[in-house]
Coordinates of C-alpha atoms and ligand atoms in Angstrom, one line a residue:
M25 CA -24.8 10.5 -24.3
T26 CA -26.6 8.5 -21.7
S27 CA -25.0 6.8 -18.8
T28 CA -26.7 4.0 -17.0
P29 CA -24.1 2.8 -14.4
A30 CA -26.9 1.4 -12.2
T31 CA -27.5 -1.4 -14.7
G32 CA -23.9 -1.6 -15.7
Q33 CA -24.7 -1.3 -19.4
S34 CA -22.4 1.6 -20.1
L35 CA -19.6 0.4 -17.9
P36 CA -16.4 -1.0 -19.5
D37 CA -15.5 -4.7 -19.5
Y38 CA -12.2 -5.8 -18.1
A39 CA -10.1 -9.0 -18.5
P40 CA -10.7 -11.6 -15.9
V41 CA -8.5 -11.1 -12.8
P42 CA -6.0 -14.0 -12.6
T43 CA -7.2 -16.6 -10.1
S44 CA -3.9 -16.4 -8.3
S45 CA -4.6 -12.8 -7.4
F46 CA -7.4 -13.9 -5.1
G47 CA -7.2 -15.1 -1.5
P48 CA -9.3 -17.5 0.6
A49 CA -13.1 -17.2 0.8
L50 CA -14.5 -15.0 3.5
N51 CA -16.7 -16.4 6.3
E52 CA -20.3 -15.5 6.9
D53 CA -19.3 -12.4 8.9
G54 CA -17.3 -11.2 5.9
Y55 CA -13.7 -11.8 7.0
H56 CA -11.0 -14.4 6.9
V57 CA -8.4 -14.9 9.6
G58 CA -5.4 -17.1 8.8
R59 CA -2.1 -18.1 10.4
V60 CA 0.9 -16.5 8.8
E61 CA 3.4 -18.4 10.9
R62 CA 3.1 -19.7 14.5
N63 CA 1.3 -17.1 16.5
L64 CA 1.2 -14.4 13.8
F65 CA -2.2 -14.1 12.1
W66 CA -3.6 -12.0 9.3
V67 CA -7.1 -10.8 8.7
T68 CA -8.8 -9.7 5.5
D69 CA -12.1 -8.5 4.2
G70 CA -11.0 -9.2 0.7
T71 CA -9.9 -5.6 0.1
Y72 CA -7.9 -4.7 3.3
L73 CA -5.4 -6.6 5.4
S74 CA -4.3 -6.3 9.0
A75 CA -2.4 -8.6 11.3
F76 CA -2.0 -9.6 15.0
L77 CA 0.4 -11.4 17.1
A78 CA -1.3 -13.5 19.8
T79 CA 1.1 -13.9 22.8
D80 CA 0.9 -15.3 26.4
E81 CA 0.8 -11.6 27.5
G82 CA -1.9 -10.3 25.2
V83 CA -2.5 -9.4 21.6
I84 CA -0.5 -6.9 19.5
L85 CA -2.6 -5.5 16.6
F86 CA -1.0 -4.2 13.4
D87 CA -3.4 -1.6 11.8
A88 CA -7.1 -1.5 12.2
P89 CA -8.8 -0.8 8.8
P90 CA -12.4 0.4 9.3
T91 CA -13.7 -1.8 6.5
I92 CA -12.7 -4.8 8.6
G93 CA -13.9 -2.9 11.7
H94 CA -15.6 -5.0 14.4
N95 CA -14.6 -8.2 12.5
L96 CA -11.1 -7.5 13.9
R97 CA -12.4 -8.2 17.4
R98 CA -14.2 -11.3 16.1
A99 CA -11.0 -12.5 14.4
V100 CA -8.9 -12.0 17.6
D101 CA -11.6 -13.7 19.8
E102 CA -11.8 -16.6 17.4
I103 CA -8.0 -17.2 17.5
A104 CA -7.6 -16.5 21.2
E105 CA -10.3 -19.1 21.9
A106 CA -8.8 -21.7 19.6
E107 CA -5.3 -21.1 20.9
S108 CA -6.3 -20.8 24.6
L109 CA -4.7 -17.3 24.8
S110 CA -5.8 -14.0 26.1
N111 CA -7.9 -11.9 23.7
K112 CA -6.9 -8.7 25.3
V113 CA -5.4 -6.2 22.8
T114 CA -2.5 -4.7 24.7
H115 CA -0.8 -2.9 21.8
I116 CA -1.6 -1.4 18.5
V117 CA 1.1 -0.6 15.9
Y118 CA 0.2 1.9 13.2
S119 CA 1.9 1.3 9.7
H120 CA 1.1 4.9 8.8
H121 CA -1.5 7.5 9.6
H122 CA -4.0 7.0 6.8
A123 CA -7.6 6.5 8.0
D124 CA -8.3 3.6 5.7
H125 CA -5.8 1.5 7.6
T126 CA -6.2 2.9 11.2
G127 CA -9.7 4.2 11.4
A128 CA -10.9 1.4 13.6
A129 CA -8.2 1.9 16.2
N130 CA -10.6 3.4 18.7
L131 CA -12.7 0.2 18.8
F132 CA -10.0 -1.3 21.1
G133 CA -10.4 1.4 23.8
D134 CA -7.8 3.4 25.6
D135 CA -6.3 0.7 27.9
L136 CA -3.5 -0.2 25.4
V137 CA -0.2 1.1 24.1
R138 CA -0.2 2.7 20.7
I139 CA 3.0 2.6 18.8
G140 CA 4.0 4.5 15.6
H141 CA 6.5 6.7 13.9
E142 CA 7.0 10.2 15.3
E143 CA 5.6 11.6 12.0
T144 CA 2.5 9.4 12.4
R145 CA 2.0 11.0 15.8
R146 CA 2.4 14.5 14.3
L147 CA 0.0 13.8 11.5
L148 CA -2.6 12.2 13.7
I149 CA -2.6 15.1 16.1
R150 CA -3.0 17.4 13.1
D151 CA -5.9 15.3 11.7
N152 CA -7.6 15.2 15.1
D153 CA -9.7 12.2 14.2
P154 CA -11.2 10.4 17.3
T155 CA -11.1 7.1 15.5
R156 CA -7.3 7.3 15.2
P157 CA -5.8 8.3 18.6
A158 CA -2.2 9.4 18.1
P159 CA 0.5 6.9 19.2
D160 CA 1.9 7.4 22.7
V161 CA 5.1 5.5 22.0
T162 CA 7.0 6.9 19.0
F163 CA 10.4 6.4 17.3
S164 CA 12.4 8.1 14.6
D165 CA 14.6 5.4 13.1
S166 CA 13.8 2.1 14.6
Y167 CA 12.0 0.5 17.5
T168 CA 12.1 -3.1 18.9
L169 CA 8.9 -4.4 20.4
E170 CA 9.3 -7.4 22.7
M171 CA 6.4 -9.2 24.3
G172 CA 5.6 -12.7 25.4
G173 CA 8.9 -13.9 24.0
E174 CA 8.2 -12.4 20.6
T175 CA 10.1 -9.7 18.7
V176 CA 8.9 -7.2 16.2
E177 CA 11.3 -4.7 14.5
L178 CA 9.8 -1.4 13.4
A179 CA 11.9 0.7 11.0
Y180 CA 11.6 4.0 9.2
H181 CA 13.5 4.3 5.9
G182 CA 12.1 7.7 4.8
P183 CA 8.9 8.8 3.1
N184 CA 7.4 6.6 0.4
H185 CA 3.6 6.1 0.0
S186 CA 3.2 8.5 2.9
P187 CA 5.6 10.6 4.9
D188 CA 5.4 8.2 7.8
N189 CA 5.0 4.7 6.4
I190 CA 7.2 2.1 8.3
Y191 CA 8.6 -1.4 7.7
I192 CA 7.3 -3.9 10.2
H193 CA 9.6 -6.9 10.3
F194 CA 8.8 -10.1 12.2
P195 CA 12.2 -11.8 12.4
N196 CA 10.9 -14.9 14.1
H197 CA 7.9 -15.2 11.8
D198 CA 9.6 -14.9 8.5
T199 CA 7.3 -12.0 7.7
M200 CA 7.4 -8.4 6.4
M201 CA 4.5 -6.0 6.7
L202 CA 4.8 -3.0 4.5
V203 CA 1.5 -1.3 3.7
D204 CA 0.3 0.5 0.5
I205 CA 3.5 -0.3 -1.5
V206 CA 2.9 -3.6 -3.3
N207 CA -0.6 -5.0 -3.8
P208 CA 0.2 -8.7 -4.2
G209 CA -1.4 -10.0 -7.4
W210 CA -2.7 -6.6 -8.4
V211 CA -1.4 -3.3 -9.9
P212 CA -1.1 -0.2 -7.7
I213 CA -4.2 2.0 -7.9
Y214 CA -4.2 5.6 -9.1
N215 CA -1.0 7.7 -9.1
L216 CA 1.5 5.1 -7.9
N217 CA -0.9 3.8 -5.2
L218 CA -1.7 7.4 -4.1
S219 CA 1.9 8.0 -3.1
D220 CA 3.3 11.2 -1.8
D221 CA 7.0 10.5 -2.6
A222 CA 7.6 8.8 -6.0
P223 CA 11.3 8.0 -5.5
G224 CA 10.6 6.7 -2.0
Y225 CA 7.8 4.5 -3.3
L226 CA 9.8 3.2 -6.2
T227 CA 12.7 2.0 -4.0
A228 CA 10.6 0.7 -1.1
P229 CA 10.2 -2.8 -2.4
D230 CA 14.0 -3.1 -2.8
K231 CA 14.4 -2.0 0.8
A232 CA 11.9 -4.6 1.9
M233 CA 13.7 -7.2 -0.1
E234 CA 16.9 -6.5 1.9
Y235 CA 15.2 -8.1 4.9
P236 CA 14.9 -11.9 5.3
W237 CA 11.2 -13.0 5.0
S238 CA 8.9 -15.3 3.0
H239 CA 5.5 -13.8 3.9
Y240 CA 4.4 -10.3 2.9
I241 CA 1.5 -8.4 4.4
G242 CA 0.8 -5.5 2.0
G243 CA -2.4 -4.1 3.6
H244 CA -4.6 -4.7 0.5
L245 CA -6.6 -7.2 -1.4
G246 CA -7.3 -10.7 -0.1
R247 CA -4.1 -12.6 0.2
L248 CA -0.6 -12.6 1.6
G249 CA 2.3 -11.9 -0.7
T250 CA 5.6 -13.5 -1.5
R251 CA 9.0 -12.3 -2.6
E252 CA 7.9 -13.3 -6.2
D253 CA 5.0 -10.8 -5.9
L254 CA 7.4 -8.0 -5.0
A255 CA 9.7 -9.0 -7.9
L256 CA 6.7 -9.0 -10.3
H257 CA 5.6 -5.6 -9.0
Q258 CA 9.1 -4.2 -9.6
L259 CA 9.1 -5.6 -13.2
Y260 CA 5.8 -3.8 -13.8
I261 CA 7.2 -0.5 -12.4
G262 CA 10.5 -1.0 -14.3
D263 CA 8.6 -1.5 -17.5
I264 CA 6.7 1.8 -16.9
V265 CA 10.0 3.6 -16.2
A266 CA 11.6 2.2 -19.4
S267 CA 8.5 2.9 -21.5
S268 CA 8.3 6.4 -20.1
E269 CA 11.9 7.1 -21.1
A270 CA 11.2 5.8 -24.6
A271 CA 8.0 7.8 -25.0
L272 CA 9.7 11.0 -23.7
A273 CA 12.4 10.5 -26.4
S274 CA 10.0 9.6 -29.2
V275 CA 6.8 11.8 -28.9
D276 CA 7.1 15.1 -30.7
P277 CA 5.5 18.0 -28.8
T278 CA 5.5 20.4 -31.8
P279 CA 2.0 19.7 -33.2
Y280 CA 0.4 20.5 -29.8
F281 CA 2.3 23.8 -29.4
V282 CA 1.6 24.8 -33.0
R283 CA -2.1 23.9 -32.6
Y284 CA -2.6 25.8 -29.3
G285 CA -0.2 28.7 -29.8
A286 CA -0.4 31.2 -26.9
N287 CA -2.4 28.7 -24.7
V288 CA 0.8 26.9 -23.7
W289 CA -0.9 24.9 -21.0
A290 CA -3.2 23.3 -23.6
G291 CA -0.1 22.4 -25.6
V292 CA 1.5 20.9 -22.5
K293 CA -1.6 18.9 -21.7
G294 CA -1.8 17.5 -25.3
Y295 CA 1.8 16.6 -25.3
L296 CA 1.9 14.9 -21.8
D297 CA -1.3 13.0 -22.5
E298 CA 0.3 11.6 -25.6
V299 CA 3.5 10.7 -23.8
T300 CA 1.5 9.0 -21.1
A301 CA -0.7 7.0 -23.5
T302 CA 2.3 6.0 -25.6
A303 CA 4.2 4.8 -22.5
A304 CA 1.3 3.1 -20.7
A305 CA -0.2 1.2 -23.7
P306 CA 2.5 -1.6 -23.9
V307 CA 2.5 -2.0 -20.1
V308 CA -1.2 -2.5 -20.0
S309 CA -1.1 -5.2 -22.7
K310 CA 1.9 -6.9 -21.2
Y311 CA 0.4 -7.2 -17.6
T312 CA -3.3 -7.8 -18.5
G313 CA -4.0 -11.3 -17.3
V314 CA -0.8 -11.2 -15.2
L315 CA -1.7 -8.6 -12.5
G316 CA -5.3 -7.9 -11.5
A317 CA -6.7 -4.7 -12.9
A318 CA -3.7 -4.0 -15.2
D319 CA -6.3 -3.1 -17.9
V320 CA -8.2 -0.7 -15.6
E321 CA -6.4 1.8 -17.7
A322 CA -6.7 4.8 -15.3
F323 CA -4.5 3.0 -12.8
T324 CA -1.6 2.2 -15.1
Y325 CA -2.1 5.5 -17.0
T326 CA -2.0 7.7 -13.8
T327 CA 0.8 5.6 -12.4
T328 CA 2.8 6.1 -15.6
F329 CA 2.0 9.9 -15.5
T330 CA 3.3 10.1 -11.9
I331 CA 6.5 8.1 -12.7
M332 CA 7.1 10.3 -15.7
Q333 CA 6.7 13.5 -13.8
S334 CA 9.0 12.2 -11.0
M335 CA 11.6 11.3 -13.7
R336 CA 11.3 14.9 -14.9
L337 CA 11.0 16.7 -11.6
D338 CA 12.9 14.5 -9.1
L339 CA 15.5 13.2 -11.4
G340 CA 15.8 16.1 -13.9
A341 CA 15.2 13.8 -16.9
G342 CA 14.8 15.8 -20.2
S343 CA 15.6 19.0 -18.4
Q344 CA 17.2 21.5 -20.9
V345 CA 18.9 24.8 -20.0
H346 CA 18.2 27.6 -22.3
P347 CA 21.3 28.5 -24.2
Ligands
LIG29 ZN1 -2.1 4.8 2.9

């Protein structure tokens, strides 16, 4: 077998991504900065999103993805000049500790206040990464940040994608920022968007929906989200749950255990792979052309596997006690 990924000849084809999944074009520096509402702005490089609030007293930055990197500074400067406001970043709020969302935090120096969940602080001290200085101001349940007449409500509702991922609500900007849960217009990537806590991940969009907002900053891809995007994501996840239940009830493990005998792990592998494939296939067909990359099968397959294992391990589905 030969593989020629450099020319793309052996790489699979995928359905076109729905046009509605894409955001605005990037500028020549490779970013787009747009107004969410009033003085709240969002920045994207097409793959990552962050945000900032430009007030009379300075700028509050929400996450600093390294892929946007120095373009964050350019975006802040561009808006500060256009709005005749200070471009000084006085605060940075971390959504969670992951480097792909915070690894450019050090670009804004040390003369600022860093805010995050207490678990974010613990994890960043553990990780000891100079690009992600630990937050100085921390909270356990909730924290209200007020500056320049603006209010931001930070809240922790338990582990989900990561142990420390928080809800950032802008009550006066009709906006929710919740990172790495819903990718507006696209499916989650591998393993439930690389989530640590499946039950927490599955319920996070419902918790977000309990807040009033119209604009959603999800941290990924190239556009803002809406409540409809969260509802569509929940339909996709709900279909995977239902499909997994059906597959667990219908797929017969016997042939795999007969075939592999004493090698029970090989039997388990054969069986779980068939359950996963059976559960994922109808979801892949249903959402191809609806959500970007629904037919990048490894994503829907591994997400299905993760949900199925959570149903088994967290919820006890299919658990049988030996008589
Ligand atoms: Zn993350």
